[in-house]
PDB file of C-alpha atoms in Angstrom:
ATOM      1  CA  MET J   1     103.297 107.453 113.820  1.00 56.00           C
ATOM      2  CA  VAL J   2      99.758 108.694 113.272  1.00 68.00           C
ATOM      3  CA  LEU J   3      99.134 110.319 109.949  1.00 77.00           C
ATOM      4  CA  LEU J   4      96.622 113.130 109.762  1.00 79.00           C
ATOM      5  CA  GLU J   5      93.663 112.158 107.606  1.00 80.00           C
ATOM      6  CA  GLN J   6      94.534 114.338 104.627  1.00 83.00           C
ATOM      7  CA  ASP J   7      98.196 113.277 104.802  1.00 88.00           C
ATOM      8  CA  TYR J   8      97.090 109.643 104.857  1.00 89.00           C
ATOM      9  CA  ARG J   9      94.961 110.213 101.756  1.00 88.00           C
ATOM     10  CA  PHE J  10      97.868 111.867  99.998  1.00 91.00           C
ATOM     11  CA  CYS J  11     100.115 108.904 100.906  1.00 92.00           C
ATOM     12  CA  VAL J  12      97.664 106.369  99.527  1.00 92.00           C
ATOM     13  CA  ARG J  13      97.162 108.305  96.301  1.00 91.00           C
ATOM     14  CA  MET J  14     100.898 108.849  95.903  1.00 93.00           C
ATOM     15  CA  SER J  15     101.636 105.150  96.494  1.00 93.00           C
ATOM     16  CA  LEU J  16      98.967 104.081  94.004  1.00 94.00           C
ATOM     17  CA  GLN J  17     100.342 106.539  91.452  1.00 94.00           C
ATOM     18  CA  ILE J  18     103.880 105.197  91.894  1.00 95.00           C
ATOM     19  CA  LEU J  19     102.784 101.581  91.548  1.00 95.00           C
ATOM     20  CA  GLN J  20     100.752 102.395  88.451  1.00 95.00           C
ATOM     21  CA  GLU J  21     103.565 104.370  86.768  1.00 95.00           C
ATOM     22  CA  MET J  22     106.113 101.666  87.507  1.00 95.00           C
ATOM     23  CA  ARG J  23     103.809  99.019  86.050  1.00 95.00           C
ATOM     24  CA  ALA J  24     103.521 101.186  82.931  1.00 94.00           C
ATOM     25  CA  LYS J  25     107.349 101.337  82.708  1.00 92.00           C
ATOM     26  CA  LEU J  26     107.553  97.570  83.011  1.00 91.00           C
ATOM     27  CA  ARG J  27     105.002  97.151  80.249  1.00 90.00           C
ATOM     28  CA  GLU J  28     106.944  99.559  78.014  1.00 87.00           C
ATOM     29  CA  THR J  29     110.149  97.594  78.592  1.00 83.00           C
ATOM     30  CA  THR J  30     108.513  94.352  77.619  1.00 82.00           C
ATOM     31  CA  GLU J  31     107.023  95.856  74.483  1.00 79.00           C
ATOM     32  CA  ILE J  32     110.247  97.510  73.361  1.00 81.00           C
ATOM     33  CA  LEU J  33     112.970  95.386  74.871  1.00 80.00           C
ATOM     34  CA  PRO J  34     116.066  97.370  75.921  1.00 81.00           C
ATOM     35  CA  ASN J  35     119.448  96.143  74.624  1.00 80.00           C
ATOM     36  CA  ASP J  36     120.470  94.458  77.887  1.00 78.00           C
ATOM     37  CA  ILE J  37     117.317  92.382  77.949  1.00 80.00           C
ATOM     38  CA  ARG J  38     117.546  91.596  74.264  1.00 79.00           C
ATOM     39  CA  ILE J  39     121.098  90.341  74.792  1.00 77.00           C
ATOM     40  CA  ALA J  40     119.913  88.239  77.724  1.00 77.00           C
ATOM     41  CA  LEU J  41     117.066  86.801  75.674  1.00 78.00           C
ATOM     42  CA  HIS J  42     119.505  85.609  73.031  1.00 75.00           C
ATOM     43  CA  THR J  43     121.462  83.475  75.459  1.00 66.00           C
ATOM     44  CA  THR J  44     121.367  79.749  75.082  1.00 65.00           C
ATOM     45  CA  GLY J  45     124.419  77.986  76.595  1.00 66.00           C
ATOM     46  CA  GLU J  46     124.793  76.977  80.273  1.00 63.00           C
ATOM     47  CA  TYR J  47     127.284  79.746  81.098  1.00 62.00           C
ATOM     48  CA  GLU J  48     125.115  82.212  79.258  1.00 74.00           C
ATOM     49  CA  LYS J  49     122.151  81.322  81.464  1.00 74.00           C
ATOM     50  CA  SER J  50     123.911  82.810  84.496  1.00 76.00           C
ATOM     51  CA  ARG J  51     124.640  85.962  82.542  1.00 79.00           C
ATOM     52  CA  GLN J  52     121.023  86.057  81.439  1.00 81.00           C
ATOM     53  CA  GLN J  53     119.853  85.720  85.040  1.00 81.00           C
ATOM     54  CA  LEU J  54     122.178  88.606  85.962  1.00 82.00           C
ATOM     55  CA  TYR J  55     120.678  90.859  83.299  1.00 84.00           C
ATOM     56  CA  PHE J  56     117.136  90.011  84.401  1.00 84.00           C
ATOM     57  CA  GLU J  57     117.982  90.410  88.071  1.00 84.00           C
ATOM     58  CA  LYS J  58     119.700  93.739  87.439  1.00 86.00           C
ATOM     59  CA  TYR J  59     116.665  94.982  85.565  1.00 87.00           C
ATOM     60  CA  TYR J  60     114.169  93.976  88.267  1.00 87.00           C
ATOM     61  CA  VAL J  61     116.245  95.192  91.202  1.00 86.00           C
ATOM     62  CA  GLN J  62     116.568  98.559  89.410  1.00 87.00           C
ATOM     63  CA  TRP J  63     112.837  98.554  88.771  1.00 90.00           C
ATOM     64  CA  LEU J  64     112.050  97.840  92.418  1.00 88.00           C
ATOM     65  CA  ASN J  65     114.548 100.472  93.625  1.00 87.00           C
ATOM     66  CA  LYS J  66     112.994 103.032  91.302  1.00 90.00           C
ATOM     67  CA  HIS J  67     109.730 102.878  93.322  1.00 91.00           C
ATOM     68  CA  TRP J  68     111.590 104.353  96.287  1.00 89.00           C
ATOM     69  CA  SER J  69     113.353 107.082  94.267  1.00 89.00           C
ATOM     70  CA  MET J  70     110.053 108.068  92.726  1.00 92.00           C
ATOM     71  CA  MET J  71     108.490 108.450  96.163  1.00 92.00           C
ATOM     72  CA  CYS J  72     111.414 110.677  97.267  1.00 90.00           C
ATOM     73  CA  GLU J  73     111.090 112.814  94.131  1.00 92.00           C
ATOM     74  CA  ILE J  74     107.362 113.301  94.647  1.00 93.00           C
ATOM     75  CA  LEU J  75     107.778 114.273  98.304  1.00 91.00           C
ATOM     76  CA  GLU J  76     110.532 116.731  97.367  1.00 89.00           C
ATOM     77  CA  GLN J  77     108.139 118.483  95.010  1.00 92.00           C
ATOM     78  CA  HIS J  78     105.586 118.911  97.792  1.00 91.00           C
ATOM     79  CA  THR J  79     107.294 121.641  99.781  1.00 90.00           C
ATOM     80  CA  GLU J  80     104.030 122.448 101.572  1.00 92.00           C
ATOM     81  CA  TYR J  81     104.639 119.497 103.917  1.00 91.00           C
ATOM     82  CA  SER J  82     106.738 119.952 107.043  1.00 90.00           C
ATOM     83  CA  ILE J  83     109.747 117.730 107.842  1.00 88.00           C
ATOM     84  CA  GLU J  84     107.637 115.876 110.408  1.00 88.00           C
ATOM     85  CA  GLN J  85     104.881 115.215 107.866  1.00 90.00           C
ATOM     86  CA  ARG J  86     107.387 114.017 105.264  1.00 89.00           C
ATOM     87  CA  LYS J  87     108.915 111.697 107.838  1.00 89.00           C
ATOM     88  CA  ASP J  88     105.532 110.122 108.601  1.00 89.00           C
ATOM     89  CA  MET J  89     104.732 109.798 104.903  1.00 91.00           C
ATOM     90  CA  THR J  90     108.124 108.232 104.169  1.00 90.00           C
ATOM     91  CA  ILE J  91     107.598 105.674 106.910  1.00 89.00           C
ATOM     92  CA  PHE J  92     104.077 104.946 105.654  1.00 90.00           C
ATOM     93  CA  PHE J  93     105.437 104.255 102.181  1.00 90.00           C
ATOM     94  CA  ALA J  94     108.296 102.212 103.654  1.00 89.00           C
ATOM     95  CA  SER J  95     105.873  99.806 105.357  1.00 87.00           C
ATOM     96  CA  TYR J  96     104.182  99.057 102.027  1.00 85.00           C
ATOM     97  CA  PHE J  97     107.449  98.999 100.140  1.00 86.00           C
ATOM     98  CA  LYS J  98     108.794  96.456 102.631  1.00 85.00           C
ATOM     99  CA  ASN J  99     105.797  94.198 101.887  1.00 85.00           C
ATOM    100  CA  PHE J 100     106.413  94.683  98.185  1.00 85.00           C
ATOM    101  CA  PHE J 101     109.999  93.494  98.571  1.00 81.00           C
ATOM    102  CA  GLU J 102     108.963  90.551 100.714  1.00 81.00           C
ATOM    103  CA  GLN J 103     106.409  89.459  98.114  1.00 83.00           C
ATOM    104  CA  SER J 104     108.923  89.913  95.294  1.00 81.00           C
ATOM    105  CA  CYS J 105     111.417  87.724  97.196  1.00 77.00           C
ATOM    106  CA  LYS J 106     108.946  84.867  97.029  1.00 78.00           C
ATOM    107  CA  THR J 107     108.544  85.052  93.242  1.00 76.00           C
ATOM    108  CA  GLN J 108     110.437  82.760  90.888  1.00 67.00           C
ATOM    109  CA  SER J 109     112.387  85.777  89.635  1.00 66.00           C
ATOM    110  CA  PHE J 110     114.420  85.939  92.808  1.00 71.00           C
ATOM    111  CA  SER J 111     114.300  82.424  94.151  1.00 67.00           C
ATOM    112  CA  HIS J 112     117.603  81.636  92.373  1.00 67.00           C
ATOM    113  CA  ALA J 113     119.174  85.073  92.499  1.00 70.00           C
ATOM    114  CA  ILE J 114     122.809  85.330  91.436  1.00 69.00           C
ATOM    115  CA  ILE J 115     123.351  87.884  94.178  1.00 71.00           C
ATOM    116  CA  PRO J 116     121.715  85.891  96.958  1.00 66.00           C
ATOM    117  CA  ASN J 117     119.551  87.751  99.437  1.00 70.00           C
ATOM    118  CA  VAL J 118     119.635  90.921  97.344  1.00 72.00           C
ATOM    119  CA  LEU J 119     116.047  91.657  98.289  1.00 72.00           C
ATOM    120  CA  ASP J 120     116.470  90.489 101.899  1.00 72.00           C
ATOM    121  CA  ILE J 121     119.209  93.093 102.316  1.00 74.00           C
ATOM    122  CA  LYS J 122     116.908  95.720 100.896  1.00 76.00           C
ATOM    123  CA  GLY J 123     114.047  94.568 103.117  1.00 76.00           C
ATOM    124  CA  LYS J 124     116.263  94.870 106.200  1.00 79.00           C
ATOM    125  CA  SER J 125     117.315  98.411 105.224  1.00 79.00           C
ATOM    126  CA  ILE J 126     113.673  99.393 104.972  1.00 80.00           C
ATOM    127  CA  GLU J 127     112.893  97.755 108.311  1.00 81.00           C
ATOM    128  CA  LYS J 128     115.778  99.676 109.867  1.00 80.00           C
ATOM    129  CA  MET J 129     114.267 102.868 108.527  1.00 79.00           C
ATOM    130  CA  ILE J 130     110.862 102.119 110.019  1.00 80.00           C
ATOM    131  CA  GLU J 131     112.295 101.130 113.412  1.00 82.00           C
ATOM    132  CA  CYS J 132     114.785 103.987 113.731  1.00 77.00           C
ATOM    133  CA  SER J 133     112.444 106.706 112.620  1.00 75.00           C
ATOM    134  CA  ASP J 134     114.743 109.393 114.071  1.00 79.00           C
ATOM    135  CA  LYS J 135     117.257 108.622 111.365  1.00 81.00           C
ATOM    136  CA  TRP J 136     114.632 108.405 108.647  1.00 82.00           C
ATOM    137  CA  GLU J 137     116.161 111.056 106.424  1.00 83.00           C
ATOM    138  CA  GLU J 138     119.602 109.491 106.434  1.00 83.00           C
ATOM    139  CA  ASN J 139     118.183 106.001 105.862  1.00 82.00           C
ATOM    140  CA  SER J 140     115.914 107.241 103.093  1.00 83.00           C
ATOM    141  CA  LYS J 141     118.912 108.748 101.270  1.00 82.00           C
ATOM    142  CA  GLU J 142     120.722 105.439 101.624  1.00 81.00           C
ATOM    143  CA  LEU J 143     117.787 103.575 100.138  1.00 82.00           C
ATOM    144  CA  ARG J 144     117.678 106.054  97.279  1.00 82.00           C
ATOM    145  CA  ALA J 145     121.383 105.635  96.634  1.00 82.00           C
ATOM    146  CA  ASP J 146     120.823 101.873  96.390  1.00 79.00           C
ATOM    147  CA  GLU J 147     119.621 102.398  92.838  1.00 78.00           C
ATOM    148  CA  ILE J 148     123.162 103.331  91.790  1.00 82.00           C
ATOM    149  CA  VAL J 149     124.955 101.005  94.206  1.00 82.00           C
ATOM    150  CA  TRP J 150     123.142  97.904  92.989  1.00 83.00           C
ATOM    151  CA  LYS J 151     123.473  98.891  89.325  1.00 83.00           C
ATOM    152  CA  GLU J 152     127.235  99.118  89.824  1.00 86.00           C
ATOM    153  CA  LYS J 153     127.328  95.738  91.580  1.00 83.00           C
ATOM    154  CA  TYR J 154     125.502  94.082  88.711  1.00 84.00           C
ATOM    155  CA  ASP J 155     127.578  95.861  86.055  1.00 86.00           C
ATOM    156  CA  GLU J 156     130.736  94.670  87.794  1.00 85.00           C
ATOM    157  CA  LEU J 157     129.520  91.094  87.882  1.00 83.00           C
ATOM    158  CA  LEU J 158     128.527  91.231  84.228  1.00 82.00           C
ATOM    159  CA  LYS J 159     131.981  92.535  83.292  1.00 83.00           C
ATOM    160  CA  LYS J 160     133.528  89.730  85.318  1.00 80.00           C
ATOM    161  CA  TYR J 161     131.408  87.148  83.490  1.00 74.00           C
ATOM    162  CA  SER J 162     132.425  88.583  80.153  1.00 72.00           C
ATOM    163  CA  LYS J 163     136.175  88.528  81.031  1.00 70.00           C
ATOM    164  CA  GLU J 164     136.090  84.982  82.417  1.00 67.00           C
ATOM    165  CA  ASN J 165     134.359  83.645  79.327  1.00 62.00           C
TER     166      ASN J 165
ATOM    167  CA  MET N   1      75.843 103.188  98.759  1.00 43.00           C
ATOM    168  CA  GLY N   2      77.670  99.842  98.755  1.00 50.00           C
ATOM    169  CA  LEU N   3      80.066  99.357 101.683  1.00 51.00           C
ATOM    170  CA  PHE N   4      78.841 102.309 103.730  1.00 55.00           C
ATOM    171  CA  GLY N   5      75.171 101.566 103.156  1.00 53.00           C
ATOM    172  CA  ASP N   6      75.597  98.163 104.737  1.00 51.00           C
ATOM    173  CA  LEU N   7      76.253  99.690 108.157  1.00 54.00           C
ATOM    174  CA  GLN N   8      73.218  99.433 110.411  1.00 54.00           C
ATOM    175  CA  ARG N   9      71.212 102.598 110.443  1.00 56.00           C
ATOM    176  CA  PRO N  10      70.883 104.207 113.859  1.00 52.00           C
ATOM    177  CA  GLY N  11      67.497 103.570 115.425  1.00 53.00           C
ATOM    178  CA  VAL N  12      66.926 100.215 113.738  1.00 56.00           C
ATOM    179  CA  ASN N  13      65.889  97.403 116.130  1.00 59.00           C
ATOM    180  CA  ASN N  14      65.585  99.781 119.079  1.00 62.00           C
ATOM    181  CA  PRO N  15      62.174  99.153 120.765  1.00 66.00           C
ATOM    182  CA  ASP N  16      62.423 102.396 122.797  1.00 68.00           C
ATOM    183  CA  ALA N  17      62.980 104.604 119.778  1.00 67.00           C
ATOM    184  CA  THR N  18      60.286 107.184 119.188  1.00 78.00           C
ATOM    185  CA  ALA N  19      59.384 108.380 115.704  1.00 80.00           C
ATOM    186  CA  GLU N  20      61.200 111.637 116.423  1.00 81.00           C
ATOM    187  CA  MET N  21      64.355 109.807 117.547  1.00 79.00           C
ATOM    188  CA  ILE N  22      64.348 107.640 114.442  1.00 77.00           C
ATOM    189  CA  MET N  23      63.937 110.693 112.250  1.00 82.00           C
ATOM    190  CA  GLN N  24      66.842 112.409 113.985  1.00 80.00           C
ATOM    191  CA  TYR N  25      68.967 109.291 113.560  1.00 78.00           C
ATOM    192  CA  GLU N  26      68.117 109.066 109.897  1.00 81.00           C
ATOM    193  CA  GLU N  27      68.919 112.730 109.419  1.00 83.00           C
ATOM    194  CA  SER N  28      72.342 112.296 111.085  1.00 78.00           C
ATOM    195  CA  TYR N  29      72.987 109.195 109.012  1.00 80.00           C
ATOM    196  CA  MET N  30      72.117 110.914 105.736  1.00 83.00           C
ATOM    197  CA  LYS N  31      74.218 113.916 106.719  1.00 82.00           C
ATOM    198  CA  LEU N  32      77.186 111.627 107.318  1.00 79.00           C
ATOM    199  CA  LEU N  33      76.652 109.884 103.995  1.00 80.00           C
ATOM    200  CA  ARG N  34      76.645 113.267 102.274  1.00 83.00           C
ATOM    201  CA  THR N  35      79.878 114.226 104.098  1.00 82.00           C
ATOM    202  CA  TYR N  36      81.522 110.973 103.079  1.00 81.00           C
ATOM    203  CA  ASP N  37      80.152 111.027  99.573  1.00 84.00           C
ATOM    204  CA  PRO N  38      83.340 112.490  98.023  1.00 85.00           C
ATOM    205  CA  GLU N  39      85.417 109.775  99.738  1.00 82.00           C
ATOM    206  CA  ILE N  40      83.008 107.045  98.660  1.00 82.00           C
ATOM    207  CA  THR N  41      83.196 108.332  95.087  1.00 87.00           C
ATOM    208  CA  LYS N  42      86.994 108.439  95.269  1.00 85.00           C
ATOM    209  CA  ILE N  43      87.203 104.871  96.584  1.00 86.00           C
ATOM    210  CA  ASN N  44      84.865 103.623  93.873  1.00 87.00           C
ATOM    211  CA  GLN N  45      86.979 105.435  91.281  1.00 90.00           C
ATOM    212  CA  MET N  46      90.237 103.900  92.607  1.00 89.00           C
ATOM    213  CA  MET N  47      88.761 100.404  92.610  1.00 91.00           C
ATOM    214  CA  LYS N  48      87.314 100.869  89.147  1.00 93.00           C
ATOM    215  CA  GLU N  49      90.632 102.128  87.717  1.00 93.00           C
ATOM    216  CA  LEU N  50      92.612  99.288  89.234  1.00 95.00           C
ATOM    217  CA  ARG N  51      90.138  96.654  88.058  1.00 95.00           C
ATOM    218  CA  GLU N  52      90.187  98.101  84.541  1.00 96.00           C
ATOM    219  CA  GLU N  53      93.991  98.225  84.468  1.00 96.00           C
ATOM    220  CA  GLU N  54      94.177  94.598  85.636  1.00 95.00           C
ATOM    221  CA  ARG N  55      91.549  93.444  83.183  1.00 96.00           C
ATOM    222  CA  GLN N  56      93.315  95.181  80.303  1.00 95.00           C
ATOM    223  CA  PHE N  57      96.635  93.722  81.301  1.00 95.00           C
ATOM    224  CA  TRP N  58      95.580  90.095  81.805  1.00 94.00           C
ATOM    225  CA  ASP N  59      93.039  89.958  78.965  1.00 95.00           C
ATOM    226  CA  GLU N  60      94.820  91.988  76.336  1.00 93.00           C
ATOM    227  CA  GLU N  61      98.384  93.133  76.971  1.00 92.00           C
ATOM    228  CA  PHE N  62      99.973  90.027  78.505  1.00 93.00           C
ATOM    229  CA  PRO N  63      98.553  87.602  75.896  1.00 93.00           C
ATOM    230  CA  LYS N  64      99.713  90.004  73.155  1.00 90.00           C
ATOM    231  CA  ILE N  65     103.272  90.212  74.522  1.00 87.00           C
ATOM    232  CA  LYS N  66     103.355  86.460  75.073  1.00 88.00           C
ATOM    233  CA  ASN N  67     102.261  85.901  71.499  1.00 88.00           C
ATOM    234  CA  THR N  68     104.792  88.373  70.073  1.00 84.00           C
ATOM    235  CA  LEU N  69     107.669  86.800  71.987  1.00 81.00           C
ATOM    236  CA  GLU N  70     106.613  83.247  71.212  1.00 80.00           C
ATOM    237  CA  ASN N  71     106.423  84.025  67.506  1.00 82.00           C
ATOM    238  CA  ASP N  72     109.856  85.588  67.485  1.00 77.00           C
ATOM    239  CA  GLY N  73     111.970  82.968  65.794  1.00 71.00           C
ATOM    240  CA  VAL N  74     115.258  84.463  66.941  1.00 70.00           C
ATOM    241  CA  LEU N  75     115.173  84.641  70.718  1.00 72.00           C
ATOM    242  CA  SER N  76     115.904  81.587  72.869  1.00 77.00           C
ATOM    243  CA  ASN N  77     112.745  79.770  74.032  1.00 81.00           C
ATOM    244  CA  ASP N  78     114.028  79.191  77.563  1.00 81.00           C
ATOM    245  CA  ALA N  79     114.971  82.836  77.897  1.00 81.00           C
ATOM    246  CA  LYS N  80     111.593  84.012  76.619  1.00 84.00           C
ATOM    247  CA  ALA N  81     109.748  81.743  79.045  1.00 85.00           C
ATOM    248  CA  LYS N  82     111.865  83.021  81.921  1.00 84.00           C
ATOM    249  CA  TRP N  83     111.345  86.676  81.021  1.00 85.00           C
ATOM    250  CA  LEU N  84     107.592  86.183  80.696  1.00 87.00           C
ATOM    251  CA  GLU N  85     107.447  84.385  84.032  1.00 88.00           C
ATOM    252  CA  GLN N  86     109.298  87.212  85.778  1.00 87.00           C
ATOM    253  CA  TYR N  87     107.172  89.849  84.049  1.00 90.00           C
ATOM    254  CA  HIS N  88     104.008  88.013  85.104  1.00 91.00           C
ATOM    255  CA  ASP N  89     105.207  87.642  88.723  1.00 90.00           C
ATOM    256  CA  GLN N  90     106.244  91.268  89.196  1.00 91.00           C
ATOM    257  CA  MET N  91     103.060  92.646  87.645  1.00 94.00           C
ATOM    258  CA  MET N  92     100.963  90.387  89.860  1.00 93.00           C
ATOM    259  CA  THR N  93     102.854  91.514  92.979  1.00 92.00           C
ATOM    260  CA  SER N  94     102.418  95.142  92.002  1.00 94.00           C
ATOM    261  CA  PHE N  95      98.660  94.732  91.380  1.00 95.00           C
ATOM    262  CA  LYS N  96      98.331  93.050  94.766  1.00 93.00           C
ATOM    263  CA  MET N  97     100.101  95.964  96.471  1.00 93.00           C
ATOM    264  CA  SER N  98      97.703  98.440  94.874  1.00 95.00           C
ATOM    265  CA  SER N  99      94.755  96.315  95.917  1.00 94.00           C
ATOM    266  CA  ASP N 100      96.053  96.088  99.513  1.00 92.00           C
ATOM    267  CA  LEU N 101      96.453  99.859  99.662  1.00 92.00           C
ATOM    268  CA  ILE N 102      92.897 100.474  98.491  1.00 93.00           C
ATOM    269  CA  GLU N 103      91.584  97.893 100.948  1.00 91.00           C
ATOM    270  CA  HIS N 104      93.416  99.634 103.796  1.00 90.00           C
ATOM    271  CA  TYR N 105      91.960 102.946 102.671  1.00 89.00           C
ATOM    272  CA  VAL N 106      88.436 101.494 102.601  1.00 88.00           C
ATOM    273  CA  ARG N 107      88.809  99.936 106.069  1.00 88.00           C
ATOM    274  CA  ARG N 108      90.093 103.177 107.526  1.00 86.00           C
ATOM    275  CA  ASN N 109      87.201 105.138 106.056  1.00 84.00           C
ATOM    276  CA  LEU N 110      84.695 102.554 107.291  1.00 83.00           C
ATOM    277  CA  GLU N 111      86.121 102.789 110.823  1.00 84.00           C
ATOM    278  CA  GLU N 112      85.839 106.547 110.729  1.00 82.00           C
ATOM    279  CA  PHE N 113      82.296 106.363 109.455  1.00 82.00           C
ATOM    280  CA  LYS N 114      81.316 103.882 112.197  1.00 83.00           C
ATOM    281  CA  LYS N 115      82.790 106.155 114.883  1.00 84.00           C
ATOM    282  CA  ALA N 116      80.929 109.134 113.429  1.00 81.00           C
ATOM    283  CA  ILE N 117      77.658 107.159 113.495  1.00 79.00           C
ATOM    284  CA  GLU N 118      78.212 106.142 117.114  1.00 81.00           C
ATOM    285  CA  THR N 119      78.878 109.765 118.036  1.00 80.00           C
ATOM    286  CA  ALA N 120      75.717 110.840 116.196  1.00 75.00           C
ATOM    287  CA  LYS N 121      73.677 108.132 117.994  1.00 74.00           C
ATOM    288  CA  ARG N 122      74.915 109.261 121.375  1.00 75.00           C
ATOM    289  CA  LYS N 123      73.863 112.851 120.686  1.00 69.00           C
ATOM    290  CA  VAL N 124      70.242 111.893 119.910  1.00 63.00           C
TER     291      VAL N 124
END
């Protein structure tokens, strides 16, 4: 994949914009804590700590997934690019996004994840997308759908925790 | 001109260069700098914005949030510490990604500029 110069510039600017906007969202959340996080921050007992970790994990996995959806939304708005150009741009973003996931895996946030390997799974999906560039569109949709899939997984686990205790 | 100005000017340290050759080199070099000027400005702007965002976050916003949470007498201390740690980690990772992207952009532009200089040198 060789991006044309102006496409490359667009990709870099788009990626920087996404990272900046997602940082702004994270800052907003921490200033005005959403209910889920507030509930998690009130936990004190041993059992509650697992539930707390689930809430935090759910929030951060959603936040990470949102970077990908945002990229898809931006590319959709730019109808001036051909399918081939959008493919190259998607794969460009994927290579940085993969690094982002790998770095996030190493942080304390995910070193004791309740859903183990949640980010490894994501990282592998992104790698698959980069390697099988012919199926990029299908793989990109899958990655985008992850936002809902993982939310449901976490919501299910949280319900389970609530029933068992 | 910062990064781009550090590249060796064509004609420097060449004992066979005539005055005319050196002038032609310099003209090509200045022309290239003018062509790349918008990119150089853009790169400087990107770096400046990122540095300012980071400075504001680490010097002002993070200490403020930390203070607000620590002074909240209701929330669990362990939970607050954990949330702050995760917030800190994810912001740091995100800043690093932005920095890596800009660095890649700079390197790519520098490579292009070098190639353009070599082409200009060969023509003289």
